[in-house]
Short mmCIF file of C-alpha atoms and ligand atoms in Angstrom, two decimals:
data_model
loop_
_atom_site.label_atom_id
_atom_site.label_comp_id
_atom_site.label_asym_id
_atom_site.label_seq_id
_atom_site.Cartn_x
_atom_site.Cartn_y
_atom_site.Cartn_z
CA MET X 1 35.38 -50.60 -29.51
CA LYS X 2 36.91 -47.86 -31.47
CA ILE X 3 33.79 -45.40 -32.54
CA LEU X 4 33.81 -42.30 -34.43
CA LEU X 5 30.84 -40.41 -33.02
CA THR X 6 29.58 -37.92 -35.62
CA GLY X 7 27.62 -35.01 -34.16
CA GLY X 8 29.11 -35.59 -30.84
CA ALA X 9 29.08 -32.03 -29.26
CA GLY X 10 25.61 -32.00 -29.65
CA TYR X 11 22.20 -32.36 -27.30
CA ILE X 12 22.27 -36.43 -27.42
CA GLY X 13 26.04 -36.93 -28.99
CA SER X 14 27.38 -35.30 -25.51
CA HIS X 15 25.13 -37.34 -23.60
CA THR X 16 26.09 -40.62 -25.32
CA LEU X 17 29.73 -40.11 -25.40
CA ILE X 18 29.86 -40.06 -21.73
CA GLU X 19 27.56 -43.38 -21.68
CA LEU X 20 30.14 -44.88 -24.30
CA VAL X 21 33.51 -43.64 -22.12
CA LYS X 22 31.76 -44.79 -18.97
CA ALA X 23 31.43 -48.37 -20.61
CA GLY X 24 35.02 -48.44 -21.71
CA HIS X 25 34.62 -47.62 -25.46
CA ASN X 26 37.40 -45.55 -27.44
CA VAL X 27 35.30 -42.87 -28.63
CA VAL X 28 36.51 -39.72 -31.31
CA VAL X 29 34.31 -37.17 -31.70
CA VAL X 30 33.75 -35.42 -35.16
CA ASP X 31 31.52 -32.14 -35.12
CA ASN X 32 31.46 -28.88 -37.16
CA PHE X 33 29.73 -26.97 -34.52
CA VAL X 34 26.62 -25.85 -36.83
CA ASN X 35 24.24 -26.24 -34.07
CA SER X 36 26.68 -26.84 -30.78
CA GLN X 37 29.36 -24.95 -29.48
CA PRO X 38 32.78 -26.29 -27.92
CA GLU X 39 32.18 -25.43 -24.62
CA ALA X 40 29.35 -28.89 -24.62
CA LEU X 41 32.60 -30.89 -24.88
CA ARG X 42 34.88 -29.24 -22.41
CA ARG X 43 31.86 -30.14 -19.81
CA VAL X 44 31.80 -33.36 -20.99
CA ALA X 45 35.78 -33.62 -20.38
CA LYS X 46 34.93 -32.10 -16.85
CA ILE X 47 32.38 -34.95 -16.14
CA ILE X 48 34.43 -37.94 -17.07
CA GLY X 49 37.81 -36.74 -15.97
CA HIS X 50 39.85 -36.31 -19.55
CA GLU X 51 39.32 -34.90 -22.54
CA VAL X 52 38.16 -37.43 -25.57
CA PRO X 53 39.88 -37.04 -29.48
CA PHE X 54 37.89 -34.48 -30.90
CA VAL X 55 38.32 -33.56 -34.80
CA GLU X 56 36.50 -30.19 -36.06
CA ALA X 57 35.03 -30.97 -39.72
CA ASP X 58 31.95 -31.27 -41.86
CA ILE X 59 31.13 -35.03 -42.26
CA ARG X 60 30.41 -34.05 -45.82
CA ASP X 61 34.20 -33.14 -46.24
CA LYS X 62 35.54 -35.64 -48.48
CA GLU X 63 39.05 -35.04 -47.36
CA ALA X 64 38.12 -34.92 -43.83
CA MET X 65 36.52 -38.01 -43.49
CA GLU X 66 39.46 -39.60 -45.59
CA ARG X 67 42.16 -38.07 -42.96
CA LEU X 68 39.85 -39.61 -40.24
CA PHE X 69 39.51 -43.11 -41.43
CA THR X 70 43.12 -43.31 -42.28
CA GLU X 71 44.43 -42.27 -38.81
CA TYR X 72 42.03 -44.56 -36.68
CA GLN X 73 40.86 -48.00 -37.39
CA PHE X 74 37.09 -47.58 -36.40
CA ASP X 75 35.03 -50.29 -35.43
CA ALA X 76 31.64 -48.61 -35.57
CA VAL X 77 30.18 -45.52 -36.34
CA ILE X 78 27.31 -43.54 -34.67
CA ASN X 79 26.05 -40.87 -36.84
CA PHE X 80 24.36 -38.06 -34.82
CA ALA X 81 25.43 -35.08 -37.25
CA GLY X 82 22.38 -33.58 -39.18
CA LEU X 83 20.10 -30.90 -38.80
CA LYS X 84 17.01 -31.61 -36.95
CA ALA X 85 14.68 -28.34 -36.83
CA VAL X 86 11.60 -29.05 -38.26
CA GLY X 87 10.17 -25.67 -39.07
CA GLU X 88 13.26 -24.96 -40.71
CA SER X 89 13.61 -27.68 -42.58
CA VAL X 90 10.32 -26.15 -44.25
CA ALA X 91 11.69 -22.96 -45.10
CA LYS X 92 15.16 -24.64 -46.05
CA PRO X 93 14.55 -28.04 -47.98
CA LEU X 94 17.44 -28.04 -50.06
CA GLU X 95 20.01 -27.26 -47.01
CA TYR X 96 18.54 -30.07 -45.12
CA TYR X 97 18.39 -32.52 -47.87
CA GLU X 98 21.97 -31.52 -48.59
CA ASN X 99 23.33 -31.84 -45.28
CA ASN X 100 21.60 -34.86 -43.96
CA MET X 101 21.44 -37.14 -47.00
CA ASN X 102 25.33 -36.00 -48.46
CA GLY X 103 26.50 -36.25 -44.94
CA VAL X 104 25.80 -39.87 -45.15
CA PHE X 105 26.74 -40.30 -48.39
CA VAL X 106 30.09 -39.03 -47.69
CA LEU X 107 30.33 -40.97 -44.56
CA VAL X 108 29.34 -44.36 -45.96
CA ASP X 109 31.49 -44.03 -48.74
CA ALA X 110 34.61 -43.05 -46.72
CA MET X 111 33.46 -46.41 -43.99
CA ARG X 112 32.93 -48.98 -46.82
CA ARG X 113 36.49 -47.64 -48.53
CA HIS X 114 38.12 -48.52 -44.96
CA GLY X 115 36.42 -51.71 -44.32
CA CYS X 116 34.39 -50.11 -41.29
CA LYS X 117 30.80 -51.93 -41.97
CA SER X 118 28.54 -51.19 -38.81
CA ILE X 119 26.91 -47.76 -38.52
CA ILE X 120 23.96 -46.57 -35.77
CA PHE X 121 22.02 -44.10 -37.57
CA SER X 122 19.84 -41.69 -35.59
CA SER X 123 16.26 -42.07 -36.94
CA SER X 124 13.45 -40.81 -35.37
CA ALA X 125 9.49 -41.91 -34.80
CA THR X 126 9.03 -38.83 -37.52
CA VAL X 127 9.29 -41.90 -39.99
CA TYR X 128 6.22 -43.70 -38.62
CA GLY X 129 4.21 -40.58 -40.10
CA ASP X 130 0.62 -40.57 -38.46
CA PRO X 131 1.47 -44.23 -37.10
CA ALA X 132 -1.04 -46.93 -38.23
CA ILE X 133 -1.09 -48.31 -34.99
CA ILE X 134 -0.23 -47.42 -31.33
CA PRO X 135 1.96 -48.20 -29.06
CA ILE X 136 4.02 -48.46 -32.39
CA THR X 137 5.82 -51.42 -33.03
CA GLU X 138 8.96 -51.72 -35.41
CA ASP X 139 7.07 -53.31 -37.89
CA CYS X 140 4.33 -50.94 -38.06
CA PRO X 141 4.09 -49.17 -41.59
CA LYS X 142 6.24 -46.12 -42.18
CA GLY X 143 3.90 -42.97 -43.01
CA GLN X 144 4.07 -39.68 -44.80
CA CYS X 145 6.22 -37.23 -43.12
CA THR X 146 5.14 -33.84 -42.82
CA ASN X 147 8.16 -31.87 -43.27
CA PRO X 148 11.58 -32.35 -45.19
CA TYR X 149 13.56 -33.30 -42.01
CA GLY X 150 11.15 -36.37 -41.27
CA TRP X 151 11.73 -37.14 -45.38
CA THR X 152 15.57 -37.13 -44.70
CA LYS X 153 15.64 -39.39 -41.91
CA SER X 154 13.09 -41.77 -43.86
CA MET X 155 14.95 -41.53 -46.96
CA LEU X 156 18.06 -42.59 -45.06
CA GLU X 157 16.67 -45.21 -43.41
CA GLN X 158 16.32 -46.67 -47.04
CA VAL X 159 19.69 -45.79 -48.35
CA LEU X 160 21.54 -47.65 -45.43
CA MET X 161 19.03 -50.46 -45.70
CA ASP X 162 20.26 -50.74 -49.61
CA VAL X 163 23.85 -50.34 -48.76
CA GLN X 164 23.45 -53.63 -46.08
CA LYS X 165 21.41 -55.70 -48.70
CA ALA X 166 24.07 -54.94 -51.35
CA ASP X 167 26.79 -55.95 -48.71
CA PRO X 168 25.36 -58.10 -46.10
CA THR X 169 28.67 -57.93 -44.19
CA TRP X 170 27.26 -54.16 -43.17
CA ASN X 171 25.76 -54.12 -39.57
CA VAL X 172 23.09 -51.34 -40.05
CA VAL X 173 21.23 -50.27 -36.71
CA LEU X 174 18.51 -47.72 -37.24
CA LEU X 175 17.40 -46.26 -33.86
CA ARG X 176 14.19 -44.42 -33.94
CA TYR X 177 13.99 -41.80 -30.89
CA PHE X 178 10.57 -40.72 -29.57
CA ASN X 179 10.97 -37.49 -27.90
CA PRO X 180 14.02 -37.31 -25.69
CA ILE X 181 14.06 -34.77 -22.65
CA GLY X 182 15.83 -34.41 -19.72
CA ALA X 183 19.72 -33.54 -19.47
CA HIS X 184 22.88 -35.23 -17.06
CA GLU X 185 22.21 -35.51 -13.85
CA SER X 186 25.28 -32.77 -13.07
CA GLY X 187 23.25 -29.94 -14.63
CA LEU X 188 26.48 -29.77 -16.99
CA ILE X 189 25.07 -30.43 -20.08
CA GLY X 190 21.63 -30.48 -21.57
CA GLU X 191 19.88 -29.24 -24.41
CA ASN X 192 20.69 -26.02 -25.68
CA PRO X 193 18.48 -24.90 -28.65
CA ASN X 194 19.72 -21.88 -30.44
CA GLY X 195 16.31 -18.90 -30.97
CA ILE X 196 12.98 -19.94 -30.11
CA PRO X 197 12.77 -23.34 -29.03
CA ASN X 198 10.59 -25.50 -31.35
CA ASN X 199 10.20 -28.75 -28.75
CA LEU X 200 7.97 -28.57 -25.47
CA MET X 201 10.25 -29.33 -23.09
CA PRO X 202 12.91 -26.36 -23.86
CA TYR X 203 10.17 -23.94 -24.47
CA ILE X 204 9.04 -24.67 -20.71
CA THR X 205 12.28 -24.61 -19.44
CA GLN X 206 12.78 -21.12 -21.11
CA THR X 207 9.05 -19.84 -19.95
CA ALA X 208 10.06 -21.09 -16.23
CA VAL X 209 13.23 -19.22 -16.61
CA GLY X 210 11.60 -16.04 -17.52
CA ILE X 211 13.24 -15.98 -21.08
CA ARG X 212 9.99 -16.63 -22.94
CA LYS X 213 6.73 -15.18 -21.23
CA GLU X 214 3.87 -18.28 -21.58
CA LEU X 215 4.00 -21.83 -23.25
CA GLY X 216 1.83 -22.00 -25.87
CA VAL X 217 -0.02 -25.33 -25.61
CA PHE X 218 -0.72 -26.11 -29.49
CA GLY X 219 -4.26 -27.59 -29.52
CA ASP X 220 -6.87 -29.02 -26.97
CA ASP X 221 -9.17 -30.70 -29.07
CA TYR X 222 -7.06 -33.85 -30.00
CA PRO X 223 -8.87 -36.91 -29.28
CA THR X 224 -6.52 -37.73 -25.82
CA HIS X 225 -7.59 -37.96 -22.37
CA ASP X 226 -7.29 -34.21 -22.14
CA GLY X 227 -7.30 -32.94 -25.98
CA THR X 228 -3.60 -32.14 -25.92
CA GLY X 229 -1.25 -34.16 -28.04
CA VAL X 230 0.42 -37.27 -26.39
CA ARG X 231 4.12 -38.17 -26.67
CA ASP X 232 6.66 -41.14 -25.83
CA TYR X 233 9.13 -38.61 -23.86
CA ILE X 234 12.10 -40.16 -23.21
CA HIS X 235 15.62 -39.32 -20.68
CA VAL X 236 18.39 -38.69 -22.91
CA VAL X 237 20.06 -40.66 -20.51
CA ASP X 238 18.40 -43.51 -21.25
CA LEU X 239 18.12 -42.81 -24.73
CA ALA X 240 22.62 -42.01 -24.74
CA ARG X 241 22.41 -46.02 -22.93
CA GLY X 242 20.07 -47.33 -25.71
CA HIS X 243 23.10 -46.44 -28.03
CA VAL X 244 25.76 -48.61 -25.71
CA ALA X 245 23.15 -51.13 -25.98
CA ALA X 246 22.74 -51.18 -29.82
CA LEU X 247 26.55 -51.88 -30.00
CA LYS X 248 25.38 -55.31 -29.08
CA ALA X 249 23.62 -55.70 -32.16
CA ILE X 250 26.65 -54.53 -34.13
CA ALA X 251 28.92 -57.17 -31.75
CA GLU X 252 26.42 -60.40 -32.72
CA ASN X 253 26.79 -59.37 -36.59
CA LYS X 254 22.77 -58.50 -36.93
CA GLY X 255 22.90 -56.66 -40.60
CA LEU X 256 20.11 -54.91 -40.40
CA ALA X 257 18.35 -54.10 -37.48
CA ILE X 258 15.51 -51.46 -36.17
CA TYR X 259 14.52 -50.56 -32.36
CA ASN X 260 12.01 -48.05 -31.48
CA LEU X 261 14.00 -46.29 -28.31
CA GLY X 262 11.37 -44.82 -26.18
CA THR X 263 9.78 -45.69 -22.64
CA GLY X 264 6.29 -47.20 -23.70
CA HIS X 265 4.01 -44.29 -21.69
CA GLY X 266 2.16 -41.66 -23.49
CA TYR X 267 2.15 -38.23 -21.86
CA SER X 268 0.17 -35.20 -22.90
CA VAL X 269 1.51 -31.64 -23.12
CA LEU X 270 -0.31 -30.79 -19.83
CA ASP X 271 0.46 -33.40 -18.50
CA VAL X 272 4.20 -32.46 -18.62
CA VAL X 273 3.71 -28.87 -17.97
CA LYS X 274 2.18 -30.61 -14.23
CA ALA X 275 4.67 -33.28 -13.47
CA PHE X 276 7.00 -30.07 -14.46
CA GLU X 277 5.45 -27.84 -11.92
CA ASN X 278 5.04 -30.63 -9.30
CA VAL X 279 9.01 -31.84 -9.34
CA ASN X 280 10.44 -28.21 -9.37
CA GLY X 281 8.01 -26.45 -7.66
CA LEU X 282 7.24 -23.92 -10.10
CA LYS X 283 4.28 -22.53 -12.23
CA VAL X 284 4.44 -22.03 -15.78
CA PRO X 285 2.19 -19.88 -17.28
CA TYR X 286 0.39 -21.26 -20.71
CA ALA X 287 -2.32 -20.14 -23.26
CA ILE X 288 -4.11 -22.88 -25.38
CA LYS X 289 -3.40 -21.92 -28.78
CA PRO X 290 -4.38 -23.19 -32.19
CA ARG X 291 -2.77 -26.78 -33.51
CA ARG X 292 0.20 -26.89 -35.07
CA PRO X 293 0.42 -27.86 -38.48
CA GLY X 294 1.97 -31.27 -39.21
CA ASP X 295 1.35 -32.48 -35.68
CA ILE X 296 -0.47 -35.86 -35.23
CA ALA X 297 -2.85 -36.63 -31.56
CA THR X 298 -0.90 -39.41 -30.26
CA CYS X 299 2.70 -41.30 -30.64
CA TYR X 300 4.07 -43.77 -27.95
CA CYS X 301 5.57 -46.74 -28.88
CA ASN X 302 6.51 -50.56 -27.42
CA PRO X 303 9.89 -51.13 -26.68
CA ALA X 304 9.78 -54.79 -26.62
CA LYS X 305 12.12 -55.41 -29.21
CA ALA X 306 14.68 -53.18 -27.75
CA LYS X 307 14.49 -55.01 -24.57
CA ALA X 308 14.29 -58.77 -25.58
CA GLU X 309 17.22 -58.09 -27.95
CA LEU X 310 19.38 -55.40 -26.54
CA GLY X 311 18.57 -56.11 -22.94
CA TRP X 312 18.10 -52.25 -23.05
CA GLU X 313 14.83 -50.07 -21.21
CA ALA X 314 14.50 -46.84 -19.91
CA GLN X 315 15.08 -46.60 -16.40
CA PHE X 316 13.63 -42.84 -15.75
CA GLY X 317 10.27 -41.42 -15.83
CA ILE X 318 8.68 -38.13 -16.28
CA GLU X 319 9.59 -36.66 -12.84
CA GLU X 320 13.22 -37.29 -13.63
CA MET X 321 13.33 -36.19 -17.12
CA CYS X 322 11.58 -32.69 -15.68
CA ARG X 323 14.07 -32.25 -12.50
CA ASP X 324 16.98 -32.71 -14.93
CA SER X 325 16.05 -30.83 -17.93
CA TRP X 326 15.32 -27.83 -15.21
CA ARG X 327 18.51 -28.24 -13.43
CA PHE X 328 20.67 -27.64 -16.68
CA GLN X 329 18.19 -24.89 -17.52
CA LYS X 330 18.74 -23.30 -13.80
CA ASN X 331 21.99 -23.74 -13.64
CA ASN X 332 22.70 -22.18 -17.39
CA PRO X 333 20.27 -19.31 -17.97
CA ASN X 334 21.95 -19.05 -21.17
CA GLY X 335 23.17 -22.28 -22.14
CA TYR X 336 26.81 -22.97 -22.90
CA GLU X 337 27.22 -18.97 -23.51
CA LEU X 338 29.87 -18.60 -20.40
P1 NAD R 401 21.76 -31.58 -31.79
O1 NAD R 401 21.71 -30.28 -33.33
O2 NAD R 401 22.00 -31.21 -30.93
O3 NAD R 401 22.93 -32.31 -32.44
C1 NAD R 401 23.36 -32.57 -34.15
C2 NAD R 401 25.08 -32.34 -34.17
O4 NAD R 401 25.44 -32.52 -35.50
C3 NAD R 401 25.51 -30.77 -33.87
O5 NAD R 401 26.54 -30.78 -33.00
C4 NAD R 401 25.82 -30.12 -34.80
O6 NAD R 401 26.92 -29.29 -35.15
C5 NAD R 401 25.99 -31.64 -35.59
N1 NAD R 401 26.30 -31.50 -37.30
C6 NAD R 401 25.20 -31.35 -38.10
N2 NAD R 401 25.46 -31.21 -39.39
C7 NAD R 401 26.88 -31.62 -39.18
C8 NAD R 401 27.99 -31.62 -40.62
N3 NAD R 401 27.19 -31.59 -41.76
N4 NAD R 401 28.84 -32.36 -39.98
C9 NAD R 401 29.62 -32.70 -38.90
N5 NAD R 401 28.49 -31.82 -37.95
C10 NAD R 401 27.37 -31.66 -38.23
O7 NAD R 401 20.86 -32.73 -32.40
P2 NAD R 401 20.33 -33.74 -31.52
O8 NAD R 401 19.07 -33.78 -30.56
O9 NAD R 401 21.30 -33.99 -30.42
O10 NAD R 401 20.06 -34.86 -32.13
C11 NAD R 401 20.97 -35.74 -33.15
C12 NAD R 401 20.15 -36.60 -33.91
O11 NAD R 401 19.43 -37.29 -33.55
C13 NAD R 401 19.99 -35.82 -35.19
O12 NAD R 401 20.87 -36.66 -36.30
C14 NAD R 401 18.42 -35.66 -35.04
O13 NAD R 401 17.91 -35.56 -36.40
C15 NAD R 401 18.57 -37.10 -34.39
N6 NAD R 401 17.12 -37.28 -33.42
C16 NAD R 401 16.87 -35.88 -32.74
C17 NAD R 401 15.62 -36.01 -32.23
C18 NAD R 401 15.54 -34.80 -30.90
O14 NAD R 401 14.27 -34.68 -31.09
N7 NAD R 401 16.57 -34.13 -30.44
C19 NAD R 401 14.49 -37.13 -32.22
C20 NAD R 401 15.10 -37.93 -33.36
C21 NAD R 401 16.30 -38.18 -33.85
C1 WQD R 402 5.43 -32.06 -28.56
C2 WQD R 402 4.07 -31.83 -27.94
C3 WQD R 402 3.16 -30.35 -29.59
C4 WQD R 402 5.75 -26.96 -28.41
C5 WQD R 402 9.43 -33.47 -32.79
C6 WQD R 402 10.06 -33.87 -34.40
C7 WQD R 402 10.77 -35.03 -34.20
C8 WQD R 402 11.58 -35.51 -33.35
C9 WQD R 402 11.03 -35.03 -32.08
C10 WQD R 402 13.47 -34.99 -34.00
C11 WQD R 402 3.36 -31.85 -29.66
C12 WQD R 402 3.27 -29.42 -28.13
C13 WQD R 402 5.35 -28.19 -28.21
C14 WQD R 402 5.24 -26.05 -27.88
C15 WQD R 402 3.18 -27.18 -27.61
N1 WQD R 402 12.73 -34.61 -33.64
N2 WQD R 402 4.06 -28.56 -28.12
N3 WQD R 402 3.85 -26.27 -27.58
O1 WQD R 402 6.54 -32.48 -32.35
O2 WQD R 402 6.64 -34.79 -30.97
O3 WQD R 402 8.38 -34.50 -32.27
O4 WQD R 402 10.76 -33.52 -32.31
O5 WQD R 402 13.77 -35.78 -35.09
O6 WQD R 402 10.53 -35.29 -35.45
O7 WQD R 402 8.91 -33.77 -34.95
O8 WQD R 402 7.71 -32.50 -30.41
O9 WQD R 402 8.61 -31.22 -28.42
O10 WQD R 402 7.75 -30.06 -30.59
O11 WQD R 402 6.11 -31.31 -29.33
O12 WQD R 402 2.00 -27.31 -27.06
O13 WQD R 402 5.80 -24.81 -27.47
O14 WQD R 402 4.19 -30.81 -27.45
O15 WQD R 402 1.82 -29.78 -30.26
O16 WQD R 402 1.99 -31.90 -28.96
P1 WQD R 402 7.12 -33.78 -31.53
P2 WQD R 402 7.66 -31.48 -29.71
#
C-alpha cells in the first residue's frame, strides 16, 4: 500500500517505518521535528539500506497537506504526529489540544478531499481511565482521563468514529497502545526524550548510564503484588508490527475497528527494575517516593481481539525489552546528538 506516516521520525513512528518497508509498503514520512531529530530518519535509512521520501511539515499546515495529497495517491494514513508528554499537557493544555486535535482535523479534511479514507490512529490505554475491568478488553467502557493529553486521545477517537459513521466508506482503526518500551535490535534507534524523562524505562536507562542519580519509584502502597504500579509493557518493535497487521483491517474494509496493543502481562515498577538489572548485569539505584498524581494501580490488557482478527501478537518479553532499551541508551548516551 502507499502510506503516509505522520510523526515518522518519532519513537514509535521510526520503528513502524522499518516494519512497513520490510513488509513491502511504499511509505512517505511527514514530521515537523517538534519532538524528534532528522538523525532518526538517517539511521532508519542505514537499517533498511535506502532513504524514504520525507516531507518536513506540520500536519496542521493546510497548504502543505494539500500539496502532499496532490503529489501522492495514498491508500492509508498512519497518524503518529502529536504531542505526548502527560505533565507538559497539564501545564500547556491549549497547546496540546491545538496541536493534537487540529492536526487530525486538517489531516482528515485533506484525506477526504483526496478520497483517501483509511486511517490508523495512535490511541492509548489512557482512554480507559482507571479501568473498569482487568485485563482490559476493547469493550471496557472508556473512563475519565486525568490530563489534557489523555483527553485529546479520547476525543480524537470520538471524532474519527463520527467521521466513519457519517461516511461508512471510511476505515478507522483505533490502536490503543499500552506501555511501549525497548528499541530496534541494531541499537541505532530508540526512545530519545527531551529533558527529564516522564516515563519509567527512559528514566531507568538514564539512571543506569549515569545521567540521573537514582530512579524515584512513585508509590509502594498500591494494591499490587509488591505495592508498585503494574503496567503492560510492550516492545516497540512488536507495537510497530501491530500497525502492519492493522492494515489488514483496512484491506478487509472493516469500517471502524478498535484494538488493544499490549502483551497481556502486567509488570510492576520493581519487576521492571529487577528484570533490567538481571538482563544487563547492572544496578539501578532507586528510592521510594510518593505516588504520582493521576497514576492508577494496575493496567494491562487482553490482546485476544488483535490476535483473532489481525493475526498479531507480541513476540518479545520483558527481558528483550530491557536488553534493547539499554543497548540504545548505552550506544547513544546523549540520544541522537552526534
Ligand atoms: P514521539 O514524540 O516520539 O513522536 C511523535 C512525532 O510527531 C514526533 O516526531 C514529532 O516531531 C511529530 N509531531 C508532533 N506534532 C506534529 C505536527 N503537528 N506535525 C508534524 N509532526 C508532528 O512520540 P511517540 O512515542 O512515537 O508516539 C507516537 C504517537 O503514539 C503519539 O501520537 C502518541 O501520543 C501515541 N502514543 C504514544 C505512547 C507512548 O507511550 N510512547 C502511548 C500511547 C500512544
Ligand atoms: C509506568 C509506571 C509510574 C516513572 C504513560 C501515559 C500513557 C501512555 C504511556 C502515551 C507507573 C512508574 C514512572 C518514574 C516510576 N503514553 N514510574 N518512576 O503512566 O503508565 O503511562 O505513558 O499515551 O498515556 O500516561 O507510564 O512510564 O510514566 O509509568 O515509578 O520515574 O512507572 O508510577 O506506575 P504510564 P510511565
